PDB file of C-alpha atoms in Angstrom:
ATOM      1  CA  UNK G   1     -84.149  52.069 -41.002  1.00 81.00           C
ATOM      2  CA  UNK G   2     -86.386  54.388 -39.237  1.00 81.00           C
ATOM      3  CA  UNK G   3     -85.469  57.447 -40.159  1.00 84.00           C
ATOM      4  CA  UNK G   4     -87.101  61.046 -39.219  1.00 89.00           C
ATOM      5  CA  UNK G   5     -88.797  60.253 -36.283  1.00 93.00           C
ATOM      6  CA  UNK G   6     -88.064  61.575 -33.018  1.00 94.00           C
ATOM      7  CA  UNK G   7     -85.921  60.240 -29.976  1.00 94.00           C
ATOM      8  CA  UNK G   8     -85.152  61.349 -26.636  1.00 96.00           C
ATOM      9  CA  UNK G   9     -84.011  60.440 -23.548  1.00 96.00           C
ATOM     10  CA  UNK G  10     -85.735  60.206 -20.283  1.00 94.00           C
ATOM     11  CA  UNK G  11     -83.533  60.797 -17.031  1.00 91.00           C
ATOM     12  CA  UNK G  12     -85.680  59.185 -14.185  1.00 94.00           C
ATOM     13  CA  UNK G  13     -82.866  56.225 -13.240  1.00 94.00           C
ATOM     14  CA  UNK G  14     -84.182  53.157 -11.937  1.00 96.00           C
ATOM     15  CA  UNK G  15     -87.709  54.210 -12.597  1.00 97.00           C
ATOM     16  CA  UNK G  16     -86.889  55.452 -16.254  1.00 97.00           C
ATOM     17  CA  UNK G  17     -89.146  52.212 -17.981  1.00 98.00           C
ATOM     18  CA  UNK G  18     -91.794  53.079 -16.489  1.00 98.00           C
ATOM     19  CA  UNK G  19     -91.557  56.871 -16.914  1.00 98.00           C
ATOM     20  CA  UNK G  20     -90.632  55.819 -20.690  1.00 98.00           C
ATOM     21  CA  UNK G  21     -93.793  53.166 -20.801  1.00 98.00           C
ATOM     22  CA  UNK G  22     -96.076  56.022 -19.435  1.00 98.00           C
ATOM     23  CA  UNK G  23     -95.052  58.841 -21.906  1.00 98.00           C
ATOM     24  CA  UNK G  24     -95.137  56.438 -24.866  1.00 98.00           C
ATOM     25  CA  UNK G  25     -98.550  55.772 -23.842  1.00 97.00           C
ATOM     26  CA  UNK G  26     -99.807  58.927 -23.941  1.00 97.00           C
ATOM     27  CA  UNK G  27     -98.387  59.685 -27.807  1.00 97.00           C
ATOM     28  CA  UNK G  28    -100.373  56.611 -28.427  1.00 97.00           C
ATOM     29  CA  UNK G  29    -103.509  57.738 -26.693  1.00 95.00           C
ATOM     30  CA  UNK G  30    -103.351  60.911 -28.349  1.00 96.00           C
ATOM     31  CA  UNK G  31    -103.243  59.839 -31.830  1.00 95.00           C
ATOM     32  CA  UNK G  32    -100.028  61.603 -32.473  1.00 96.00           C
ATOM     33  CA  UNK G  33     -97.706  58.094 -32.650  1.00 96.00           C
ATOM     34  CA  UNK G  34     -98.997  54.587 -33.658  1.00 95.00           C
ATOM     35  CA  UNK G  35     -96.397  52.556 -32.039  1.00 96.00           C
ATOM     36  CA  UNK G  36     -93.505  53.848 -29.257  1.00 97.00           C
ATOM     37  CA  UNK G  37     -90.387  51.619 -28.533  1.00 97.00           C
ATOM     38  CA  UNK G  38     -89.579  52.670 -24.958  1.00 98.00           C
ATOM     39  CA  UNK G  39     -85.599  51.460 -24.373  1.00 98.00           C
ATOM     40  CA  UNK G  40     -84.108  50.852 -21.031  1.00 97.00           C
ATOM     41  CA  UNK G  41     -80.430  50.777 -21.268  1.00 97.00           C
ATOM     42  CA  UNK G  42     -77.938  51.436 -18.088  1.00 97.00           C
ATOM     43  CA  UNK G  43     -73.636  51.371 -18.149  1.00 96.00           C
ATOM     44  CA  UNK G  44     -73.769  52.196 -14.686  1.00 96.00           C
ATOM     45  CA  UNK G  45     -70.385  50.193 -14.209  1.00 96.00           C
ATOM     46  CA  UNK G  46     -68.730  54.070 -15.343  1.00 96.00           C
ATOM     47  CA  UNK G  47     -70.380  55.455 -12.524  1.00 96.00           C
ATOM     48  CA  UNK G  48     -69.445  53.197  -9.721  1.00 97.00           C
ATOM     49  CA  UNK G  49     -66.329  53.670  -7.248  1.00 96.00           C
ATOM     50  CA  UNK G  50     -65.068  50.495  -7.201  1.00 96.00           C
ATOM     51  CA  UNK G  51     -63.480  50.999  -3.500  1.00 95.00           C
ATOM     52  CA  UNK G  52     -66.836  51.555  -2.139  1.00 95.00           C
ATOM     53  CA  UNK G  53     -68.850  48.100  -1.463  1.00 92.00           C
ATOM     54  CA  UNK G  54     -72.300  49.275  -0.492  1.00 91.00           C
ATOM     55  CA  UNK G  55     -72.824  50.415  -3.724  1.00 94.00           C
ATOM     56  CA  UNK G  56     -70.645  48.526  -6.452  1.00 94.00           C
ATOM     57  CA  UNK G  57     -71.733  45.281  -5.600  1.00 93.00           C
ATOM     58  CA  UNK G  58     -75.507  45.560  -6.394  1.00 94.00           C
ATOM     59  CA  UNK G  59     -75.698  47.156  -9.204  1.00 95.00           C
ATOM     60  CA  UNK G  60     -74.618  45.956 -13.264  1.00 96.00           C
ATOM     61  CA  UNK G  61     -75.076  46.665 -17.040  1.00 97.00           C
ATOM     62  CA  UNK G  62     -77.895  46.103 -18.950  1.00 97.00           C
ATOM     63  CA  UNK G  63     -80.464  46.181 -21.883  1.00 98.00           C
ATOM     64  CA  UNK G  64     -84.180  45.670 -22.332  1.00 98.00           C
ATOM     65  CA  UNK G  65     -86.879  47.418 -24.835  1.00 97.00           C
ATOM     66  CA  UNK G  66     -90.445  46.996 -25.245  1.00 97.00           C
ATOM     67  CA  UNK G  67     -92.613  48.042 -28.400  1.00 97.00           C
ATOM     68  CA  UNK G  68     -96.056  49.470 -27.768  1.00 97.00           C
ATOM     69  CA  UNK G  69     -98.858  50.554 -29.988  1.00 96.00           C
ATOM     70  CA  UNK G  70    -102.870  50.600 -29.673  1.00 94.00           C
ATOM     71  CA  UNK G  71    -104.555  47.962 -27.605  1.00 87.00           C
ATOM     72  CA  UNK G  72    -106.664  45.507 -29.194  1.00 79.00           C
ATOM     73  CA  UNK G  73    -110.403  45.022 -28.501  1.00 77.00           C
ATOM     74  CA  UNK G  74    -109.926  42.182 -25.855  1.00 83.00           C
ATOM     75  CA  UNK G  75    -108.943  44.446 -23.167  1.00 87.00           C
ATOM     76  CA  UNK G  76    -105.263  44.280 -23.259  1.00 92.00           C
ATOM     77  CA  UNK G  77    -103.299  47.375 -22.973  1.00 94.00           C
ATOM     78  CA  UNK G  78    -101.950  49.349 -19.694  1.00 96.00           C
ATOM     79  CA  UNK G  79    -104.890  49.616 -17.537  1.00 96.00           C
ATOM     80  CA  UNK G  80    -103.362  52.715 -14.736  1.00 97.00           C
ATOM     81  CA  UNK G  81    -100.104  54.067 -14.307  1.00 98.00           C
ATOM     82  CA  UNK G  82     -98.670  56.482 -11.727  1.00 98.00           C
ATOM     83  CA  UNK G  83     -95.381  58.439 -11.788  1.00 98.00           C
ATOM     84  CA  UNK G  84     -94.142  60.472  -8.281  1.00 98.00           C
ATOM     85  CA  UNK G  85     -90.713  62.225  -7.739  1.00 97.00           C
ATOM     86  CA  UNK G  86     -89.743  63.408  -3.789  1.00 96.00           C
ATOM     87  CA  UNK G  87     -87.173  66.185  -5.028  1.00 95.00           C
ATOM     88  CA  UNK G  88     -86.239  66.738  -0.899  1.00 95.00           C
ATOM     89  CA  UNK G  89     -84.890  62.988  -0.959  1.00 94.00           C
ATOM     90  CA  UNK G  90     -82.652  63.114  -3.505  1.00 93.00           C
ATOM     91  CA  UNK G  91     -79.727  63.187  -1.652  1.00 94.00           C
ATOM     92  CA  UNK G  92     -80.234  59.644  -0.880  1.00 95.00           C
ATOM     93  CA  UNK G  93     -79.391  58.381  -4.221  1.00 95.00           C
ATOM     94  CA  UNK G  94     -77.461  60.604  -6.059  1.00 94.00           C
ATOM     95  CA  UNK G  95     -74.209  61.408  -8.106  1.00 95.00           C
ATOM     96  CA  UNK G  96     -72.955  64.728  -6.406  1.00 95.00           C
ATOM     97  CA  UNK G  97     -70.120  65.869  -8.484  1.00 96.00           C
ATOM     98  CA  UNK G  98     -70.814  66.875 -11.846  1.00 94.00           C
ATOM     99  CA  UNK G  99     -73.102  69.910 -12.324  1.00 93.00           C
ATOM    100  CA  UNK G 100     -73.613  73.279 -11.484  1.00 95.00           C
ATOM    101  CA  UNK G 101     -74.616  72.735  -7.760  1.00 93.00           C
ATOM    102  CA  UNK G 102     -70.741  71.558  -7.035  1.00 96.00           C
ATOM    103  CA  UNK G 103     -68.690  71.361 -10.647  1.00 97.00           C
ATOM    104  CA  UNK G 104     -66.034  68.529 -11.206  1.00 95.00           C
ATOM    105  CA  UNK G 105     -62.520  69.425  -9.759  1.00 97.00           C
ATOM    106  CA  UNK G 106     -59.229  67.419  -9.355  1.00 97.00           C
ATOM    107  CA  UNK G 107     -59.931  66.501  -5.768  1.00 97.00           C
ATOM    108  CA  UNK G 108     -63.718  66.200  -6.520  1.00 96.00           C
ATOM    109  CA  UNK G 109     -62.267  63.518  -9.013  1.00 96.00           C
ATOM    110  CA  UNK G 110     -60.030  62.297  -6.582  1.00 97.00           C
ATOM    111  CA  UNK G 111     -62.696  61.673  -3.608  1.00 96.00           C
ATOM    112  CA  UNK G 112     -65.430  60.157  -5.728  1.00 97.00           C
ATOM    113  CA  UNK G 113     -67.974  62.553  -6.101  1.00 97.00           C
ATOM    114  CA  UNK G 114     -68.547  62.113  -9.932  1.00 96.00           C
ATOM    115  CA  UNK G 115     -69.939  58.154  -8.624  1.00 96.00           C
ATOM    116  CA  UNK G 116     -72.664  56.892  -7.453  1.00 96.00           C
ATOM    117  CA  UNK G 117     -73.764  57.504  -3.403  1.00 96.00           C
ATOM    118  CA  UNK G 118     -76.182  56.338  -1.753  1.00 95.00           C
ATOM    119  CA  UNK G 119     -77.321  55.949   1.453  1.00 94.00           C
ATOM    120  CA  UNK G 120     -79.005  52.905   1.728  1.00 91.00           C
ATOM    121  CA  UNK G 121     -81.125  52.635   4.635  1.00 94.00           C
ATOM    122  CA  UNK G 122     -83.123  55.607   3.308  1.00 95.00           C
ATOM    123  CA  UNK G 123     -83.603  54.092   0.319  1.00 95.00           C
ATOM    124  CA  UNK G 124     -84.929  51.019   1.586  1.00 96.00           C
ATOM    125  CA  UNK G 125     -87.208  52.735   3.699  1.00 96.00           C
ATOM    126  CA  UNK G 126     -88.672  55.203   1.317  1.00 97.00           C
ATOM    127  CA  UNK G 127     -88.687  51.951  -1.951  1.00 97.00           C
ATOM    128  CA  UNK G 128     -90.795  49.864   0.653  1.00 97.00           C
ATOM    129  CA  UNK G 129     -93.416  52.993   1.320  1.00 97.00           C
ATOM    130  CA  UNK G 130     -93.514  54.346  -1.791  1.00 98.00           C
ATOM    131  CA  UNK G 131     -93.714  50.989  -3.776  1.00 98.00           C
ATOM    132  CA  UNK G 132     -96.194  49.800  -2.025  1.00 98.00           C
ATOM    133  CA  UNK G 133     -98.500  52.706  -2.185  1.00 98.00           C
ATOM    134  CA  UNK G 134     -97.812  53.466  -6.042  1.00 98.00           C
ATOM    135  CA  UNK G 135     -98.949  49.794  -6.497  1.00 98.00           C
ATOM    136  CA  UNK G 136    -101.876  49.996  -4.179  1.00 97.00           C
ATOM    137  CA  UNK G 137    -102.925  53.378  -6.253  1.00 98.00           C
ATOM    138  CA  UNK G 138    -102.897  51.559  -9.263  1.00 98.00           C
ATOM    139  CA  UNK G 139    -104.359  48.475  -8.368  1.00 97.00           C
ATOM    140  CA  UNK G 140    -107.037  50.283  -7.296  1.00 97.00           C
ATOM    141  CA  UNK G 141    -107.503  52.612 -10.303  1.00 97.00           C
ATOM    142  CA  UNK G 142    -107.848  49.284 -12.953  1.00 96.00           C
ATOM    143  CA  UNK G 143    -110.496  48.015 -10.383  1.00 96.00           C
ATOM    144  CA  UNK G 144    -108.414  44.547  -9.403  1.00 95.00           C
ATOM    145  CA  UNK G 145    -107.085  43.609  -6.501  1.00 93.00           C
ATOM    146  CA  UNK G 146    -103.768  42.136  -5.837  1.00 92.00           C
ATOM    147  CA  UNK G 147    -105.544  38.449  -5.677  1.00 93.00           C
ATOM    148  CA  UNK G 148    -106.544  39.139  -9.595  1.00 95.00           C
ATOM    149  CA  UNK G 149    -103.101  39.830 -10.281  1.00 97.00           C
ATOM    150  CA  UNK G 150    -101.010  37.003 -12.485  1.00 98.00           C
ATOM    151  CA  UNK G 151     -97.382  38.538 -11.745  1.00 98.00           C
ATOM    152  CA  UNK G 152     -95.303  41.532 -10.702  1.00 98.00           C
ATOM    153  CA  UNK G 153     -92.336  42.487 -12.567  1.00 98.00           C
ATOM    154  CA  UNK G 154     -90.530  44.618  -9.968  1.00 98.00           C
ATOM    155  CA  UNK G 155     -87.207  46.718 -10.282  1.00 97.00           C
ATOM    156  CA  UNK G 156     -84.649  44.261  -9.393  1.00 97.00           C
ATOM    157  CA  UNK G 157     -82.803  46.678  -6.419  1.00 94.00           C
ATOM    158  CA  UNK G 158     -83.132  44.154  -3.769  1.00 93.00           C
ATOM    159  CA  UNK G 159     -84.554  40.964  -2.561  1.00 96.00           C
ATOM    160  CA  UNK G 160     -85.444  41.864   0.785  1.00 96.00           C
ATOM    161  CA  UNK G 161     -87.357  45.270  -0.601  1.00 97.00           C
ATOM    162  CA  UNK G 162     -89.611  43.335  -2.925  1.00 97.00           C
ATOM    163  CA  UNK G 163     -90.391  40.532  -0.463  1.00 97.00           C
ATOM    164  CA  UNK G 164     -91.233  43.795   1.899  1.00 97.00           C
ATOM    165  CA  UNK G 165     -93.402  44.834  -1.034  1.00 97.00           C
ATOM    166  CA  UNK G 166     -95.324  41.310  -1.507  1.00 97.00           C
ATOM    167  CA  UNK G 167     -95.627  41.432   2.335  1.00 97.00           C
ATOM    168  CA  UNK G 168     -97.366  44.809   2.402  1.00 96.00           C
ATOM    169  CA  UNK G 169     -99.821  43.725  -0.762  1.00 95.00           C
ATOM    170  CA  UNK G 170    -100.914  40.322   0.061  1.00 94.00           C
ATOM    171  CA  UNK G 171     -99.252  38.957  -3.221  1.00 95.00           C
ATOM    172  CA  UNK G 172     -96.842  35.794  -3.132  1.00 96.00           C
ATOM    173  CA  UNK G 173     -92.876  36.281  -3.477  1.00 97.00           C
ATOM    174  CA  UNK G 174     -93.550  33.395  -5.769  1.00 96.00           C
ATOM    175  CA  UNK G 175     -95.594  35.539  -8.445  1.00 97.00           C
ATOM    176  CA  UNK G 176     -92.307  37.841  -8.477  1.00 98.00           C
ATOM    177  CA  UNK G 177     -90.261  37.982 -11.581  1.00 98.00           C
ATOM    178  CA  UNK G 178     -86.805  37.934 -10.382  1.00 97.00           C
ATOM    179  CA  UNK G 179     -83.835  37.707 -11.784  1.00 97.00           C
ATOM    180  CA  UNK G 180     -81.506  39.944  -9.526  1.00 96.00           C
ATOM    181  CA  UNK G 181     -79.121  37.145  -8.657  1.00 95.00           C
ATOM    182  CA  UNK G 182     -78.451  37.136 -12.491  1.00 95.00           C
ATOM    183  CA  UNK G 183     -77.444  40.486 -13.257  1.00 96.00           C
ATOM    184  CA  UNK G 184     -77.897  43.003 -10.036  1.00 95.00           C
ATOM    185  CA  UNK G 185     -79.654  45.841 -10.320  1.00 97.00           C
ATOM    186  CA  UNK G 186     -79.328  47.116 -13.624  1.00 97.00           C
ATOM    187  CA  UNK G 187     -81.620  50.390 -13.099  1.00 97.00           C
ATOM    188  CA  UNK G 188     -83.803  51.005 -16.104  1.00 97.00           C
ATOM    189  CA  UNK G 189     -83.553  47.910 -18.234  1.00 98.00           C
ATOM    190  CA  UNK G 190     -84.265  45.535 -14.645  1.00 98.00           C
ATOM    191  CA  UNK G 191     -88.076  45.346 -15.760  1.00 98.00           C
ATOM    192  CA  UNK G 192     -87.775  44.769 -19.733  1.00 98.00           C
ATOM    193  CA  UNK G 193     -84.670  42.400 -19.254  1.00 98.00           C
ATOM    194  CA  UNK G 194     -87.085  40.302 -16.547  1.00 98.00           C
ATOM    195  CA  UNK G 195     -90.369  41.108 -18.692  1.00 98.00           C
ATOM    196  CA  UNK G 196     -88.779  39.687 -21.842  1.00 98.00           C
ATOM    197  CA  UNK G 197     -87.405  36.869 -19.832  1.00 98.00           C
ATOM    198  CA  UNK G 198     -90.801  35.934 -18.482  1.00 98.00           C
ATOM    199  CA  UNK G 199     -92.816  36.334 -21.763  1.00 98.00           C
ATOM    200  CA  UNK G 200     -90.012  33.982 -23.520  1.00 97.00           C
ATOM    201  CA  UNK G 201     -89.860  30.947 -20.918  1.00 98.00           C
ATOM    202  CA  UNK G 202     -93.970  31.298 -21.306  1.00 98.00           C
ATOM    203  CA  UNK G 203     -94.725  32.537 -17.678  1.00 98.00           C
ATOM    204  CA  UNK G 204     -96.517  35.782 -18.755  1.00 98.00           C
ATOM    205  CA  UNK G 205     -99.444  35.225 -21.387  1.00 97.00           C
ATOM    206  CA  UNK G 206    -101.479  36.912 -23.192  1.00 94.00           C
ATOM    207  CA  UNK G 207    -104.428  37.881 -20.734  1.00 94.00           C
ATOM    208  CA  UNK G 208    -102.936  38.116 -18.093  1.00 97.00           C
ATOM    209  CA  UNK G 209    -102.608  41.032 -15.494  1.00 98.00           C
ATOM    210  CA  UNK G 210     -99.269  42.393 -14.526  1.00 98.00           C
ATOM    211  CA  UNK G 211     -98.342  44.861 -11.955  1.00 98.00           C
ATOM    212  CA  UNK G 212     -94.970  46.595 -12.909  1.00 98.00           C
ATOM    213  CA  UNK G 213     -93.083  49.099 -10.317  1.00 98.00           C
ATOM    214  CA  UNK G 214     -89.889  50.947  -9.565  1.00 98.00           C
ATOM    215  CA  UNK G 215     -88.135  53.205  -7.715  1.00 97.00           C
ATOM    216  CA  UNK G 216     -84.461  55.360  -8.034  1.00 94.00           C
ATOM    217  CA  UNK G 217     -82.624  58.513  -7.920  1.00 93.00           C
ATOM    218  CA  UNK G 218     -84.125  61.597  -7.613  1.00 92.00           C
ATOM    219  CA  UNK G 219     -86.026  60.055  -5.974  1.00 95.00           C
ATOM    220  CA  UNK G 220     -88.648  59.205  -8.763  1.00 97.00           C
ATOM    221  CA  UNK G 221     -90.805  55.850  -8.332  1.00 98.00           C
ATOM    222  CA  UNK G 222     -93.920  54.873 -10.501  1.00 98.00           C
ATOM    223  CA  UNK G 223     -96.177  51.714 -10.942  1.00 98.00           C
ATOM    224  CA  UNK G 224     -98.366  50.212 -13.786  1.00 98.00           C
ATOM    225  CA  UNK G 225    -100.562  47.649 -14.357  1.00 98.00           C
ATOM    226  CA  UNK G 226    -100.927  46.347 -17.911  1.00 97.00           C
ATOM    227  CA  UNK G 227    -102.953  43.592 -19.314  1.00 96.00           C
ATOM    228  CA  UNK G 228    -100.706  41.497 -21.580  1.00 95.00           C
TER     229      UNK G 228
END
């Protein structure tokens, strides 16, 4: 029923929500929107080759949306955000086959380059760096520090990069959302499908301060800290 107003799609993979979250903030900022609903949605089951177990394994299908519009008076609202793309790694994380840098062909078809490839030790390395500091950065910029923090609600990629992560920032594995052993890693929609979890069980309230952050293909990562 909401007809005439615009829609788009964001391409940043895993770190789409918050590259959504940010933009919609800015409309909002601006003036030129009232209220933004920022969609995370991922089928990557049509992407996977199913032969190849470092990558079909982690990841599944998913849904989550959030609907933002101007903070009230008691503070609540995102506080910082920060969104970074690495161009040079994207090679790490990627879907060769498809474009204009190598078009689809029979055998491309036939040796799995329109799927998902990764190689994973890179990605690990550079989600545990760049997580880390993209939280840091905003921590820093809404004047808290992680002990002021209530709960993160990381992209659900892997367990042993987010307890890396709490390592690195001081913050308990315990104040983690998680829900990877539920549904994998379901790209986008991992941090509205755990956010909407959280707010619904009553874990996140309102007041509270929660550091979001992701990382994917491309390789694009971003963090945020809102006050709920």
């Amino acid at each position: 029923g909401a007809d005439a107003i615009p829609a788009f799609d964001i391409s940043a993979a895993c770190a789409g929500f918050i590259y959504g979250m940010t933009i919609a903030d800015q409309f909002i900022a601006t003036g030129a929107a009232r209220c933004v609903l920022v969609i995370g949605v991922e089928l990557l089951s049509r992407i996977l080759n199913w032969q190849d177990r470092t990558t079909c394994v982690l990841f599944g299908d998913g849904a989550g949306a959030v609907i933002l519009g101007p903070a009230r008076d008691d503070g609540a609202g995102i506080l910082s955000s920060r969104l970074f793309t690495d161009g040079s790694l994207a090679g790490a994380l990627h879907i060769p086959g498809g474009g204009s840098a190598e078009p689809l062909t029979v055998d491309g078809i036939e040796r799995k380059r329109n799927k998902v490839h990764m190689t994973g030790s890179e990605v690990f390395k550079t989600a545990i760096r760049n997580l880390t500091s993209a939280s840091t950065l905003v921590l820093k910029e809404s004047g808290l520090t992680s002990a002021e923090l209530d709960w993160v609600v990381a992209h659900q990629a892997n367990l042993r990069i987010i307890t890396q992560v709490s390592g690195r920032l001081g913050f308990p594995l315990d104040k983690f959302i998680l829900n990877i052993e539920e549904y994998g890693n379901t790209s986008s929609a991992s941090i509205p499908i755990a956010l909407d979890e959280a707010v619904r069980d009553g874990r996140i309230r309102p007041g509270q301060n929660v550091l979001m952050c992701a990382l994917g293909a491309g390789i694009s990562w971003g963090s945020a800290i809102v006050r709920m």
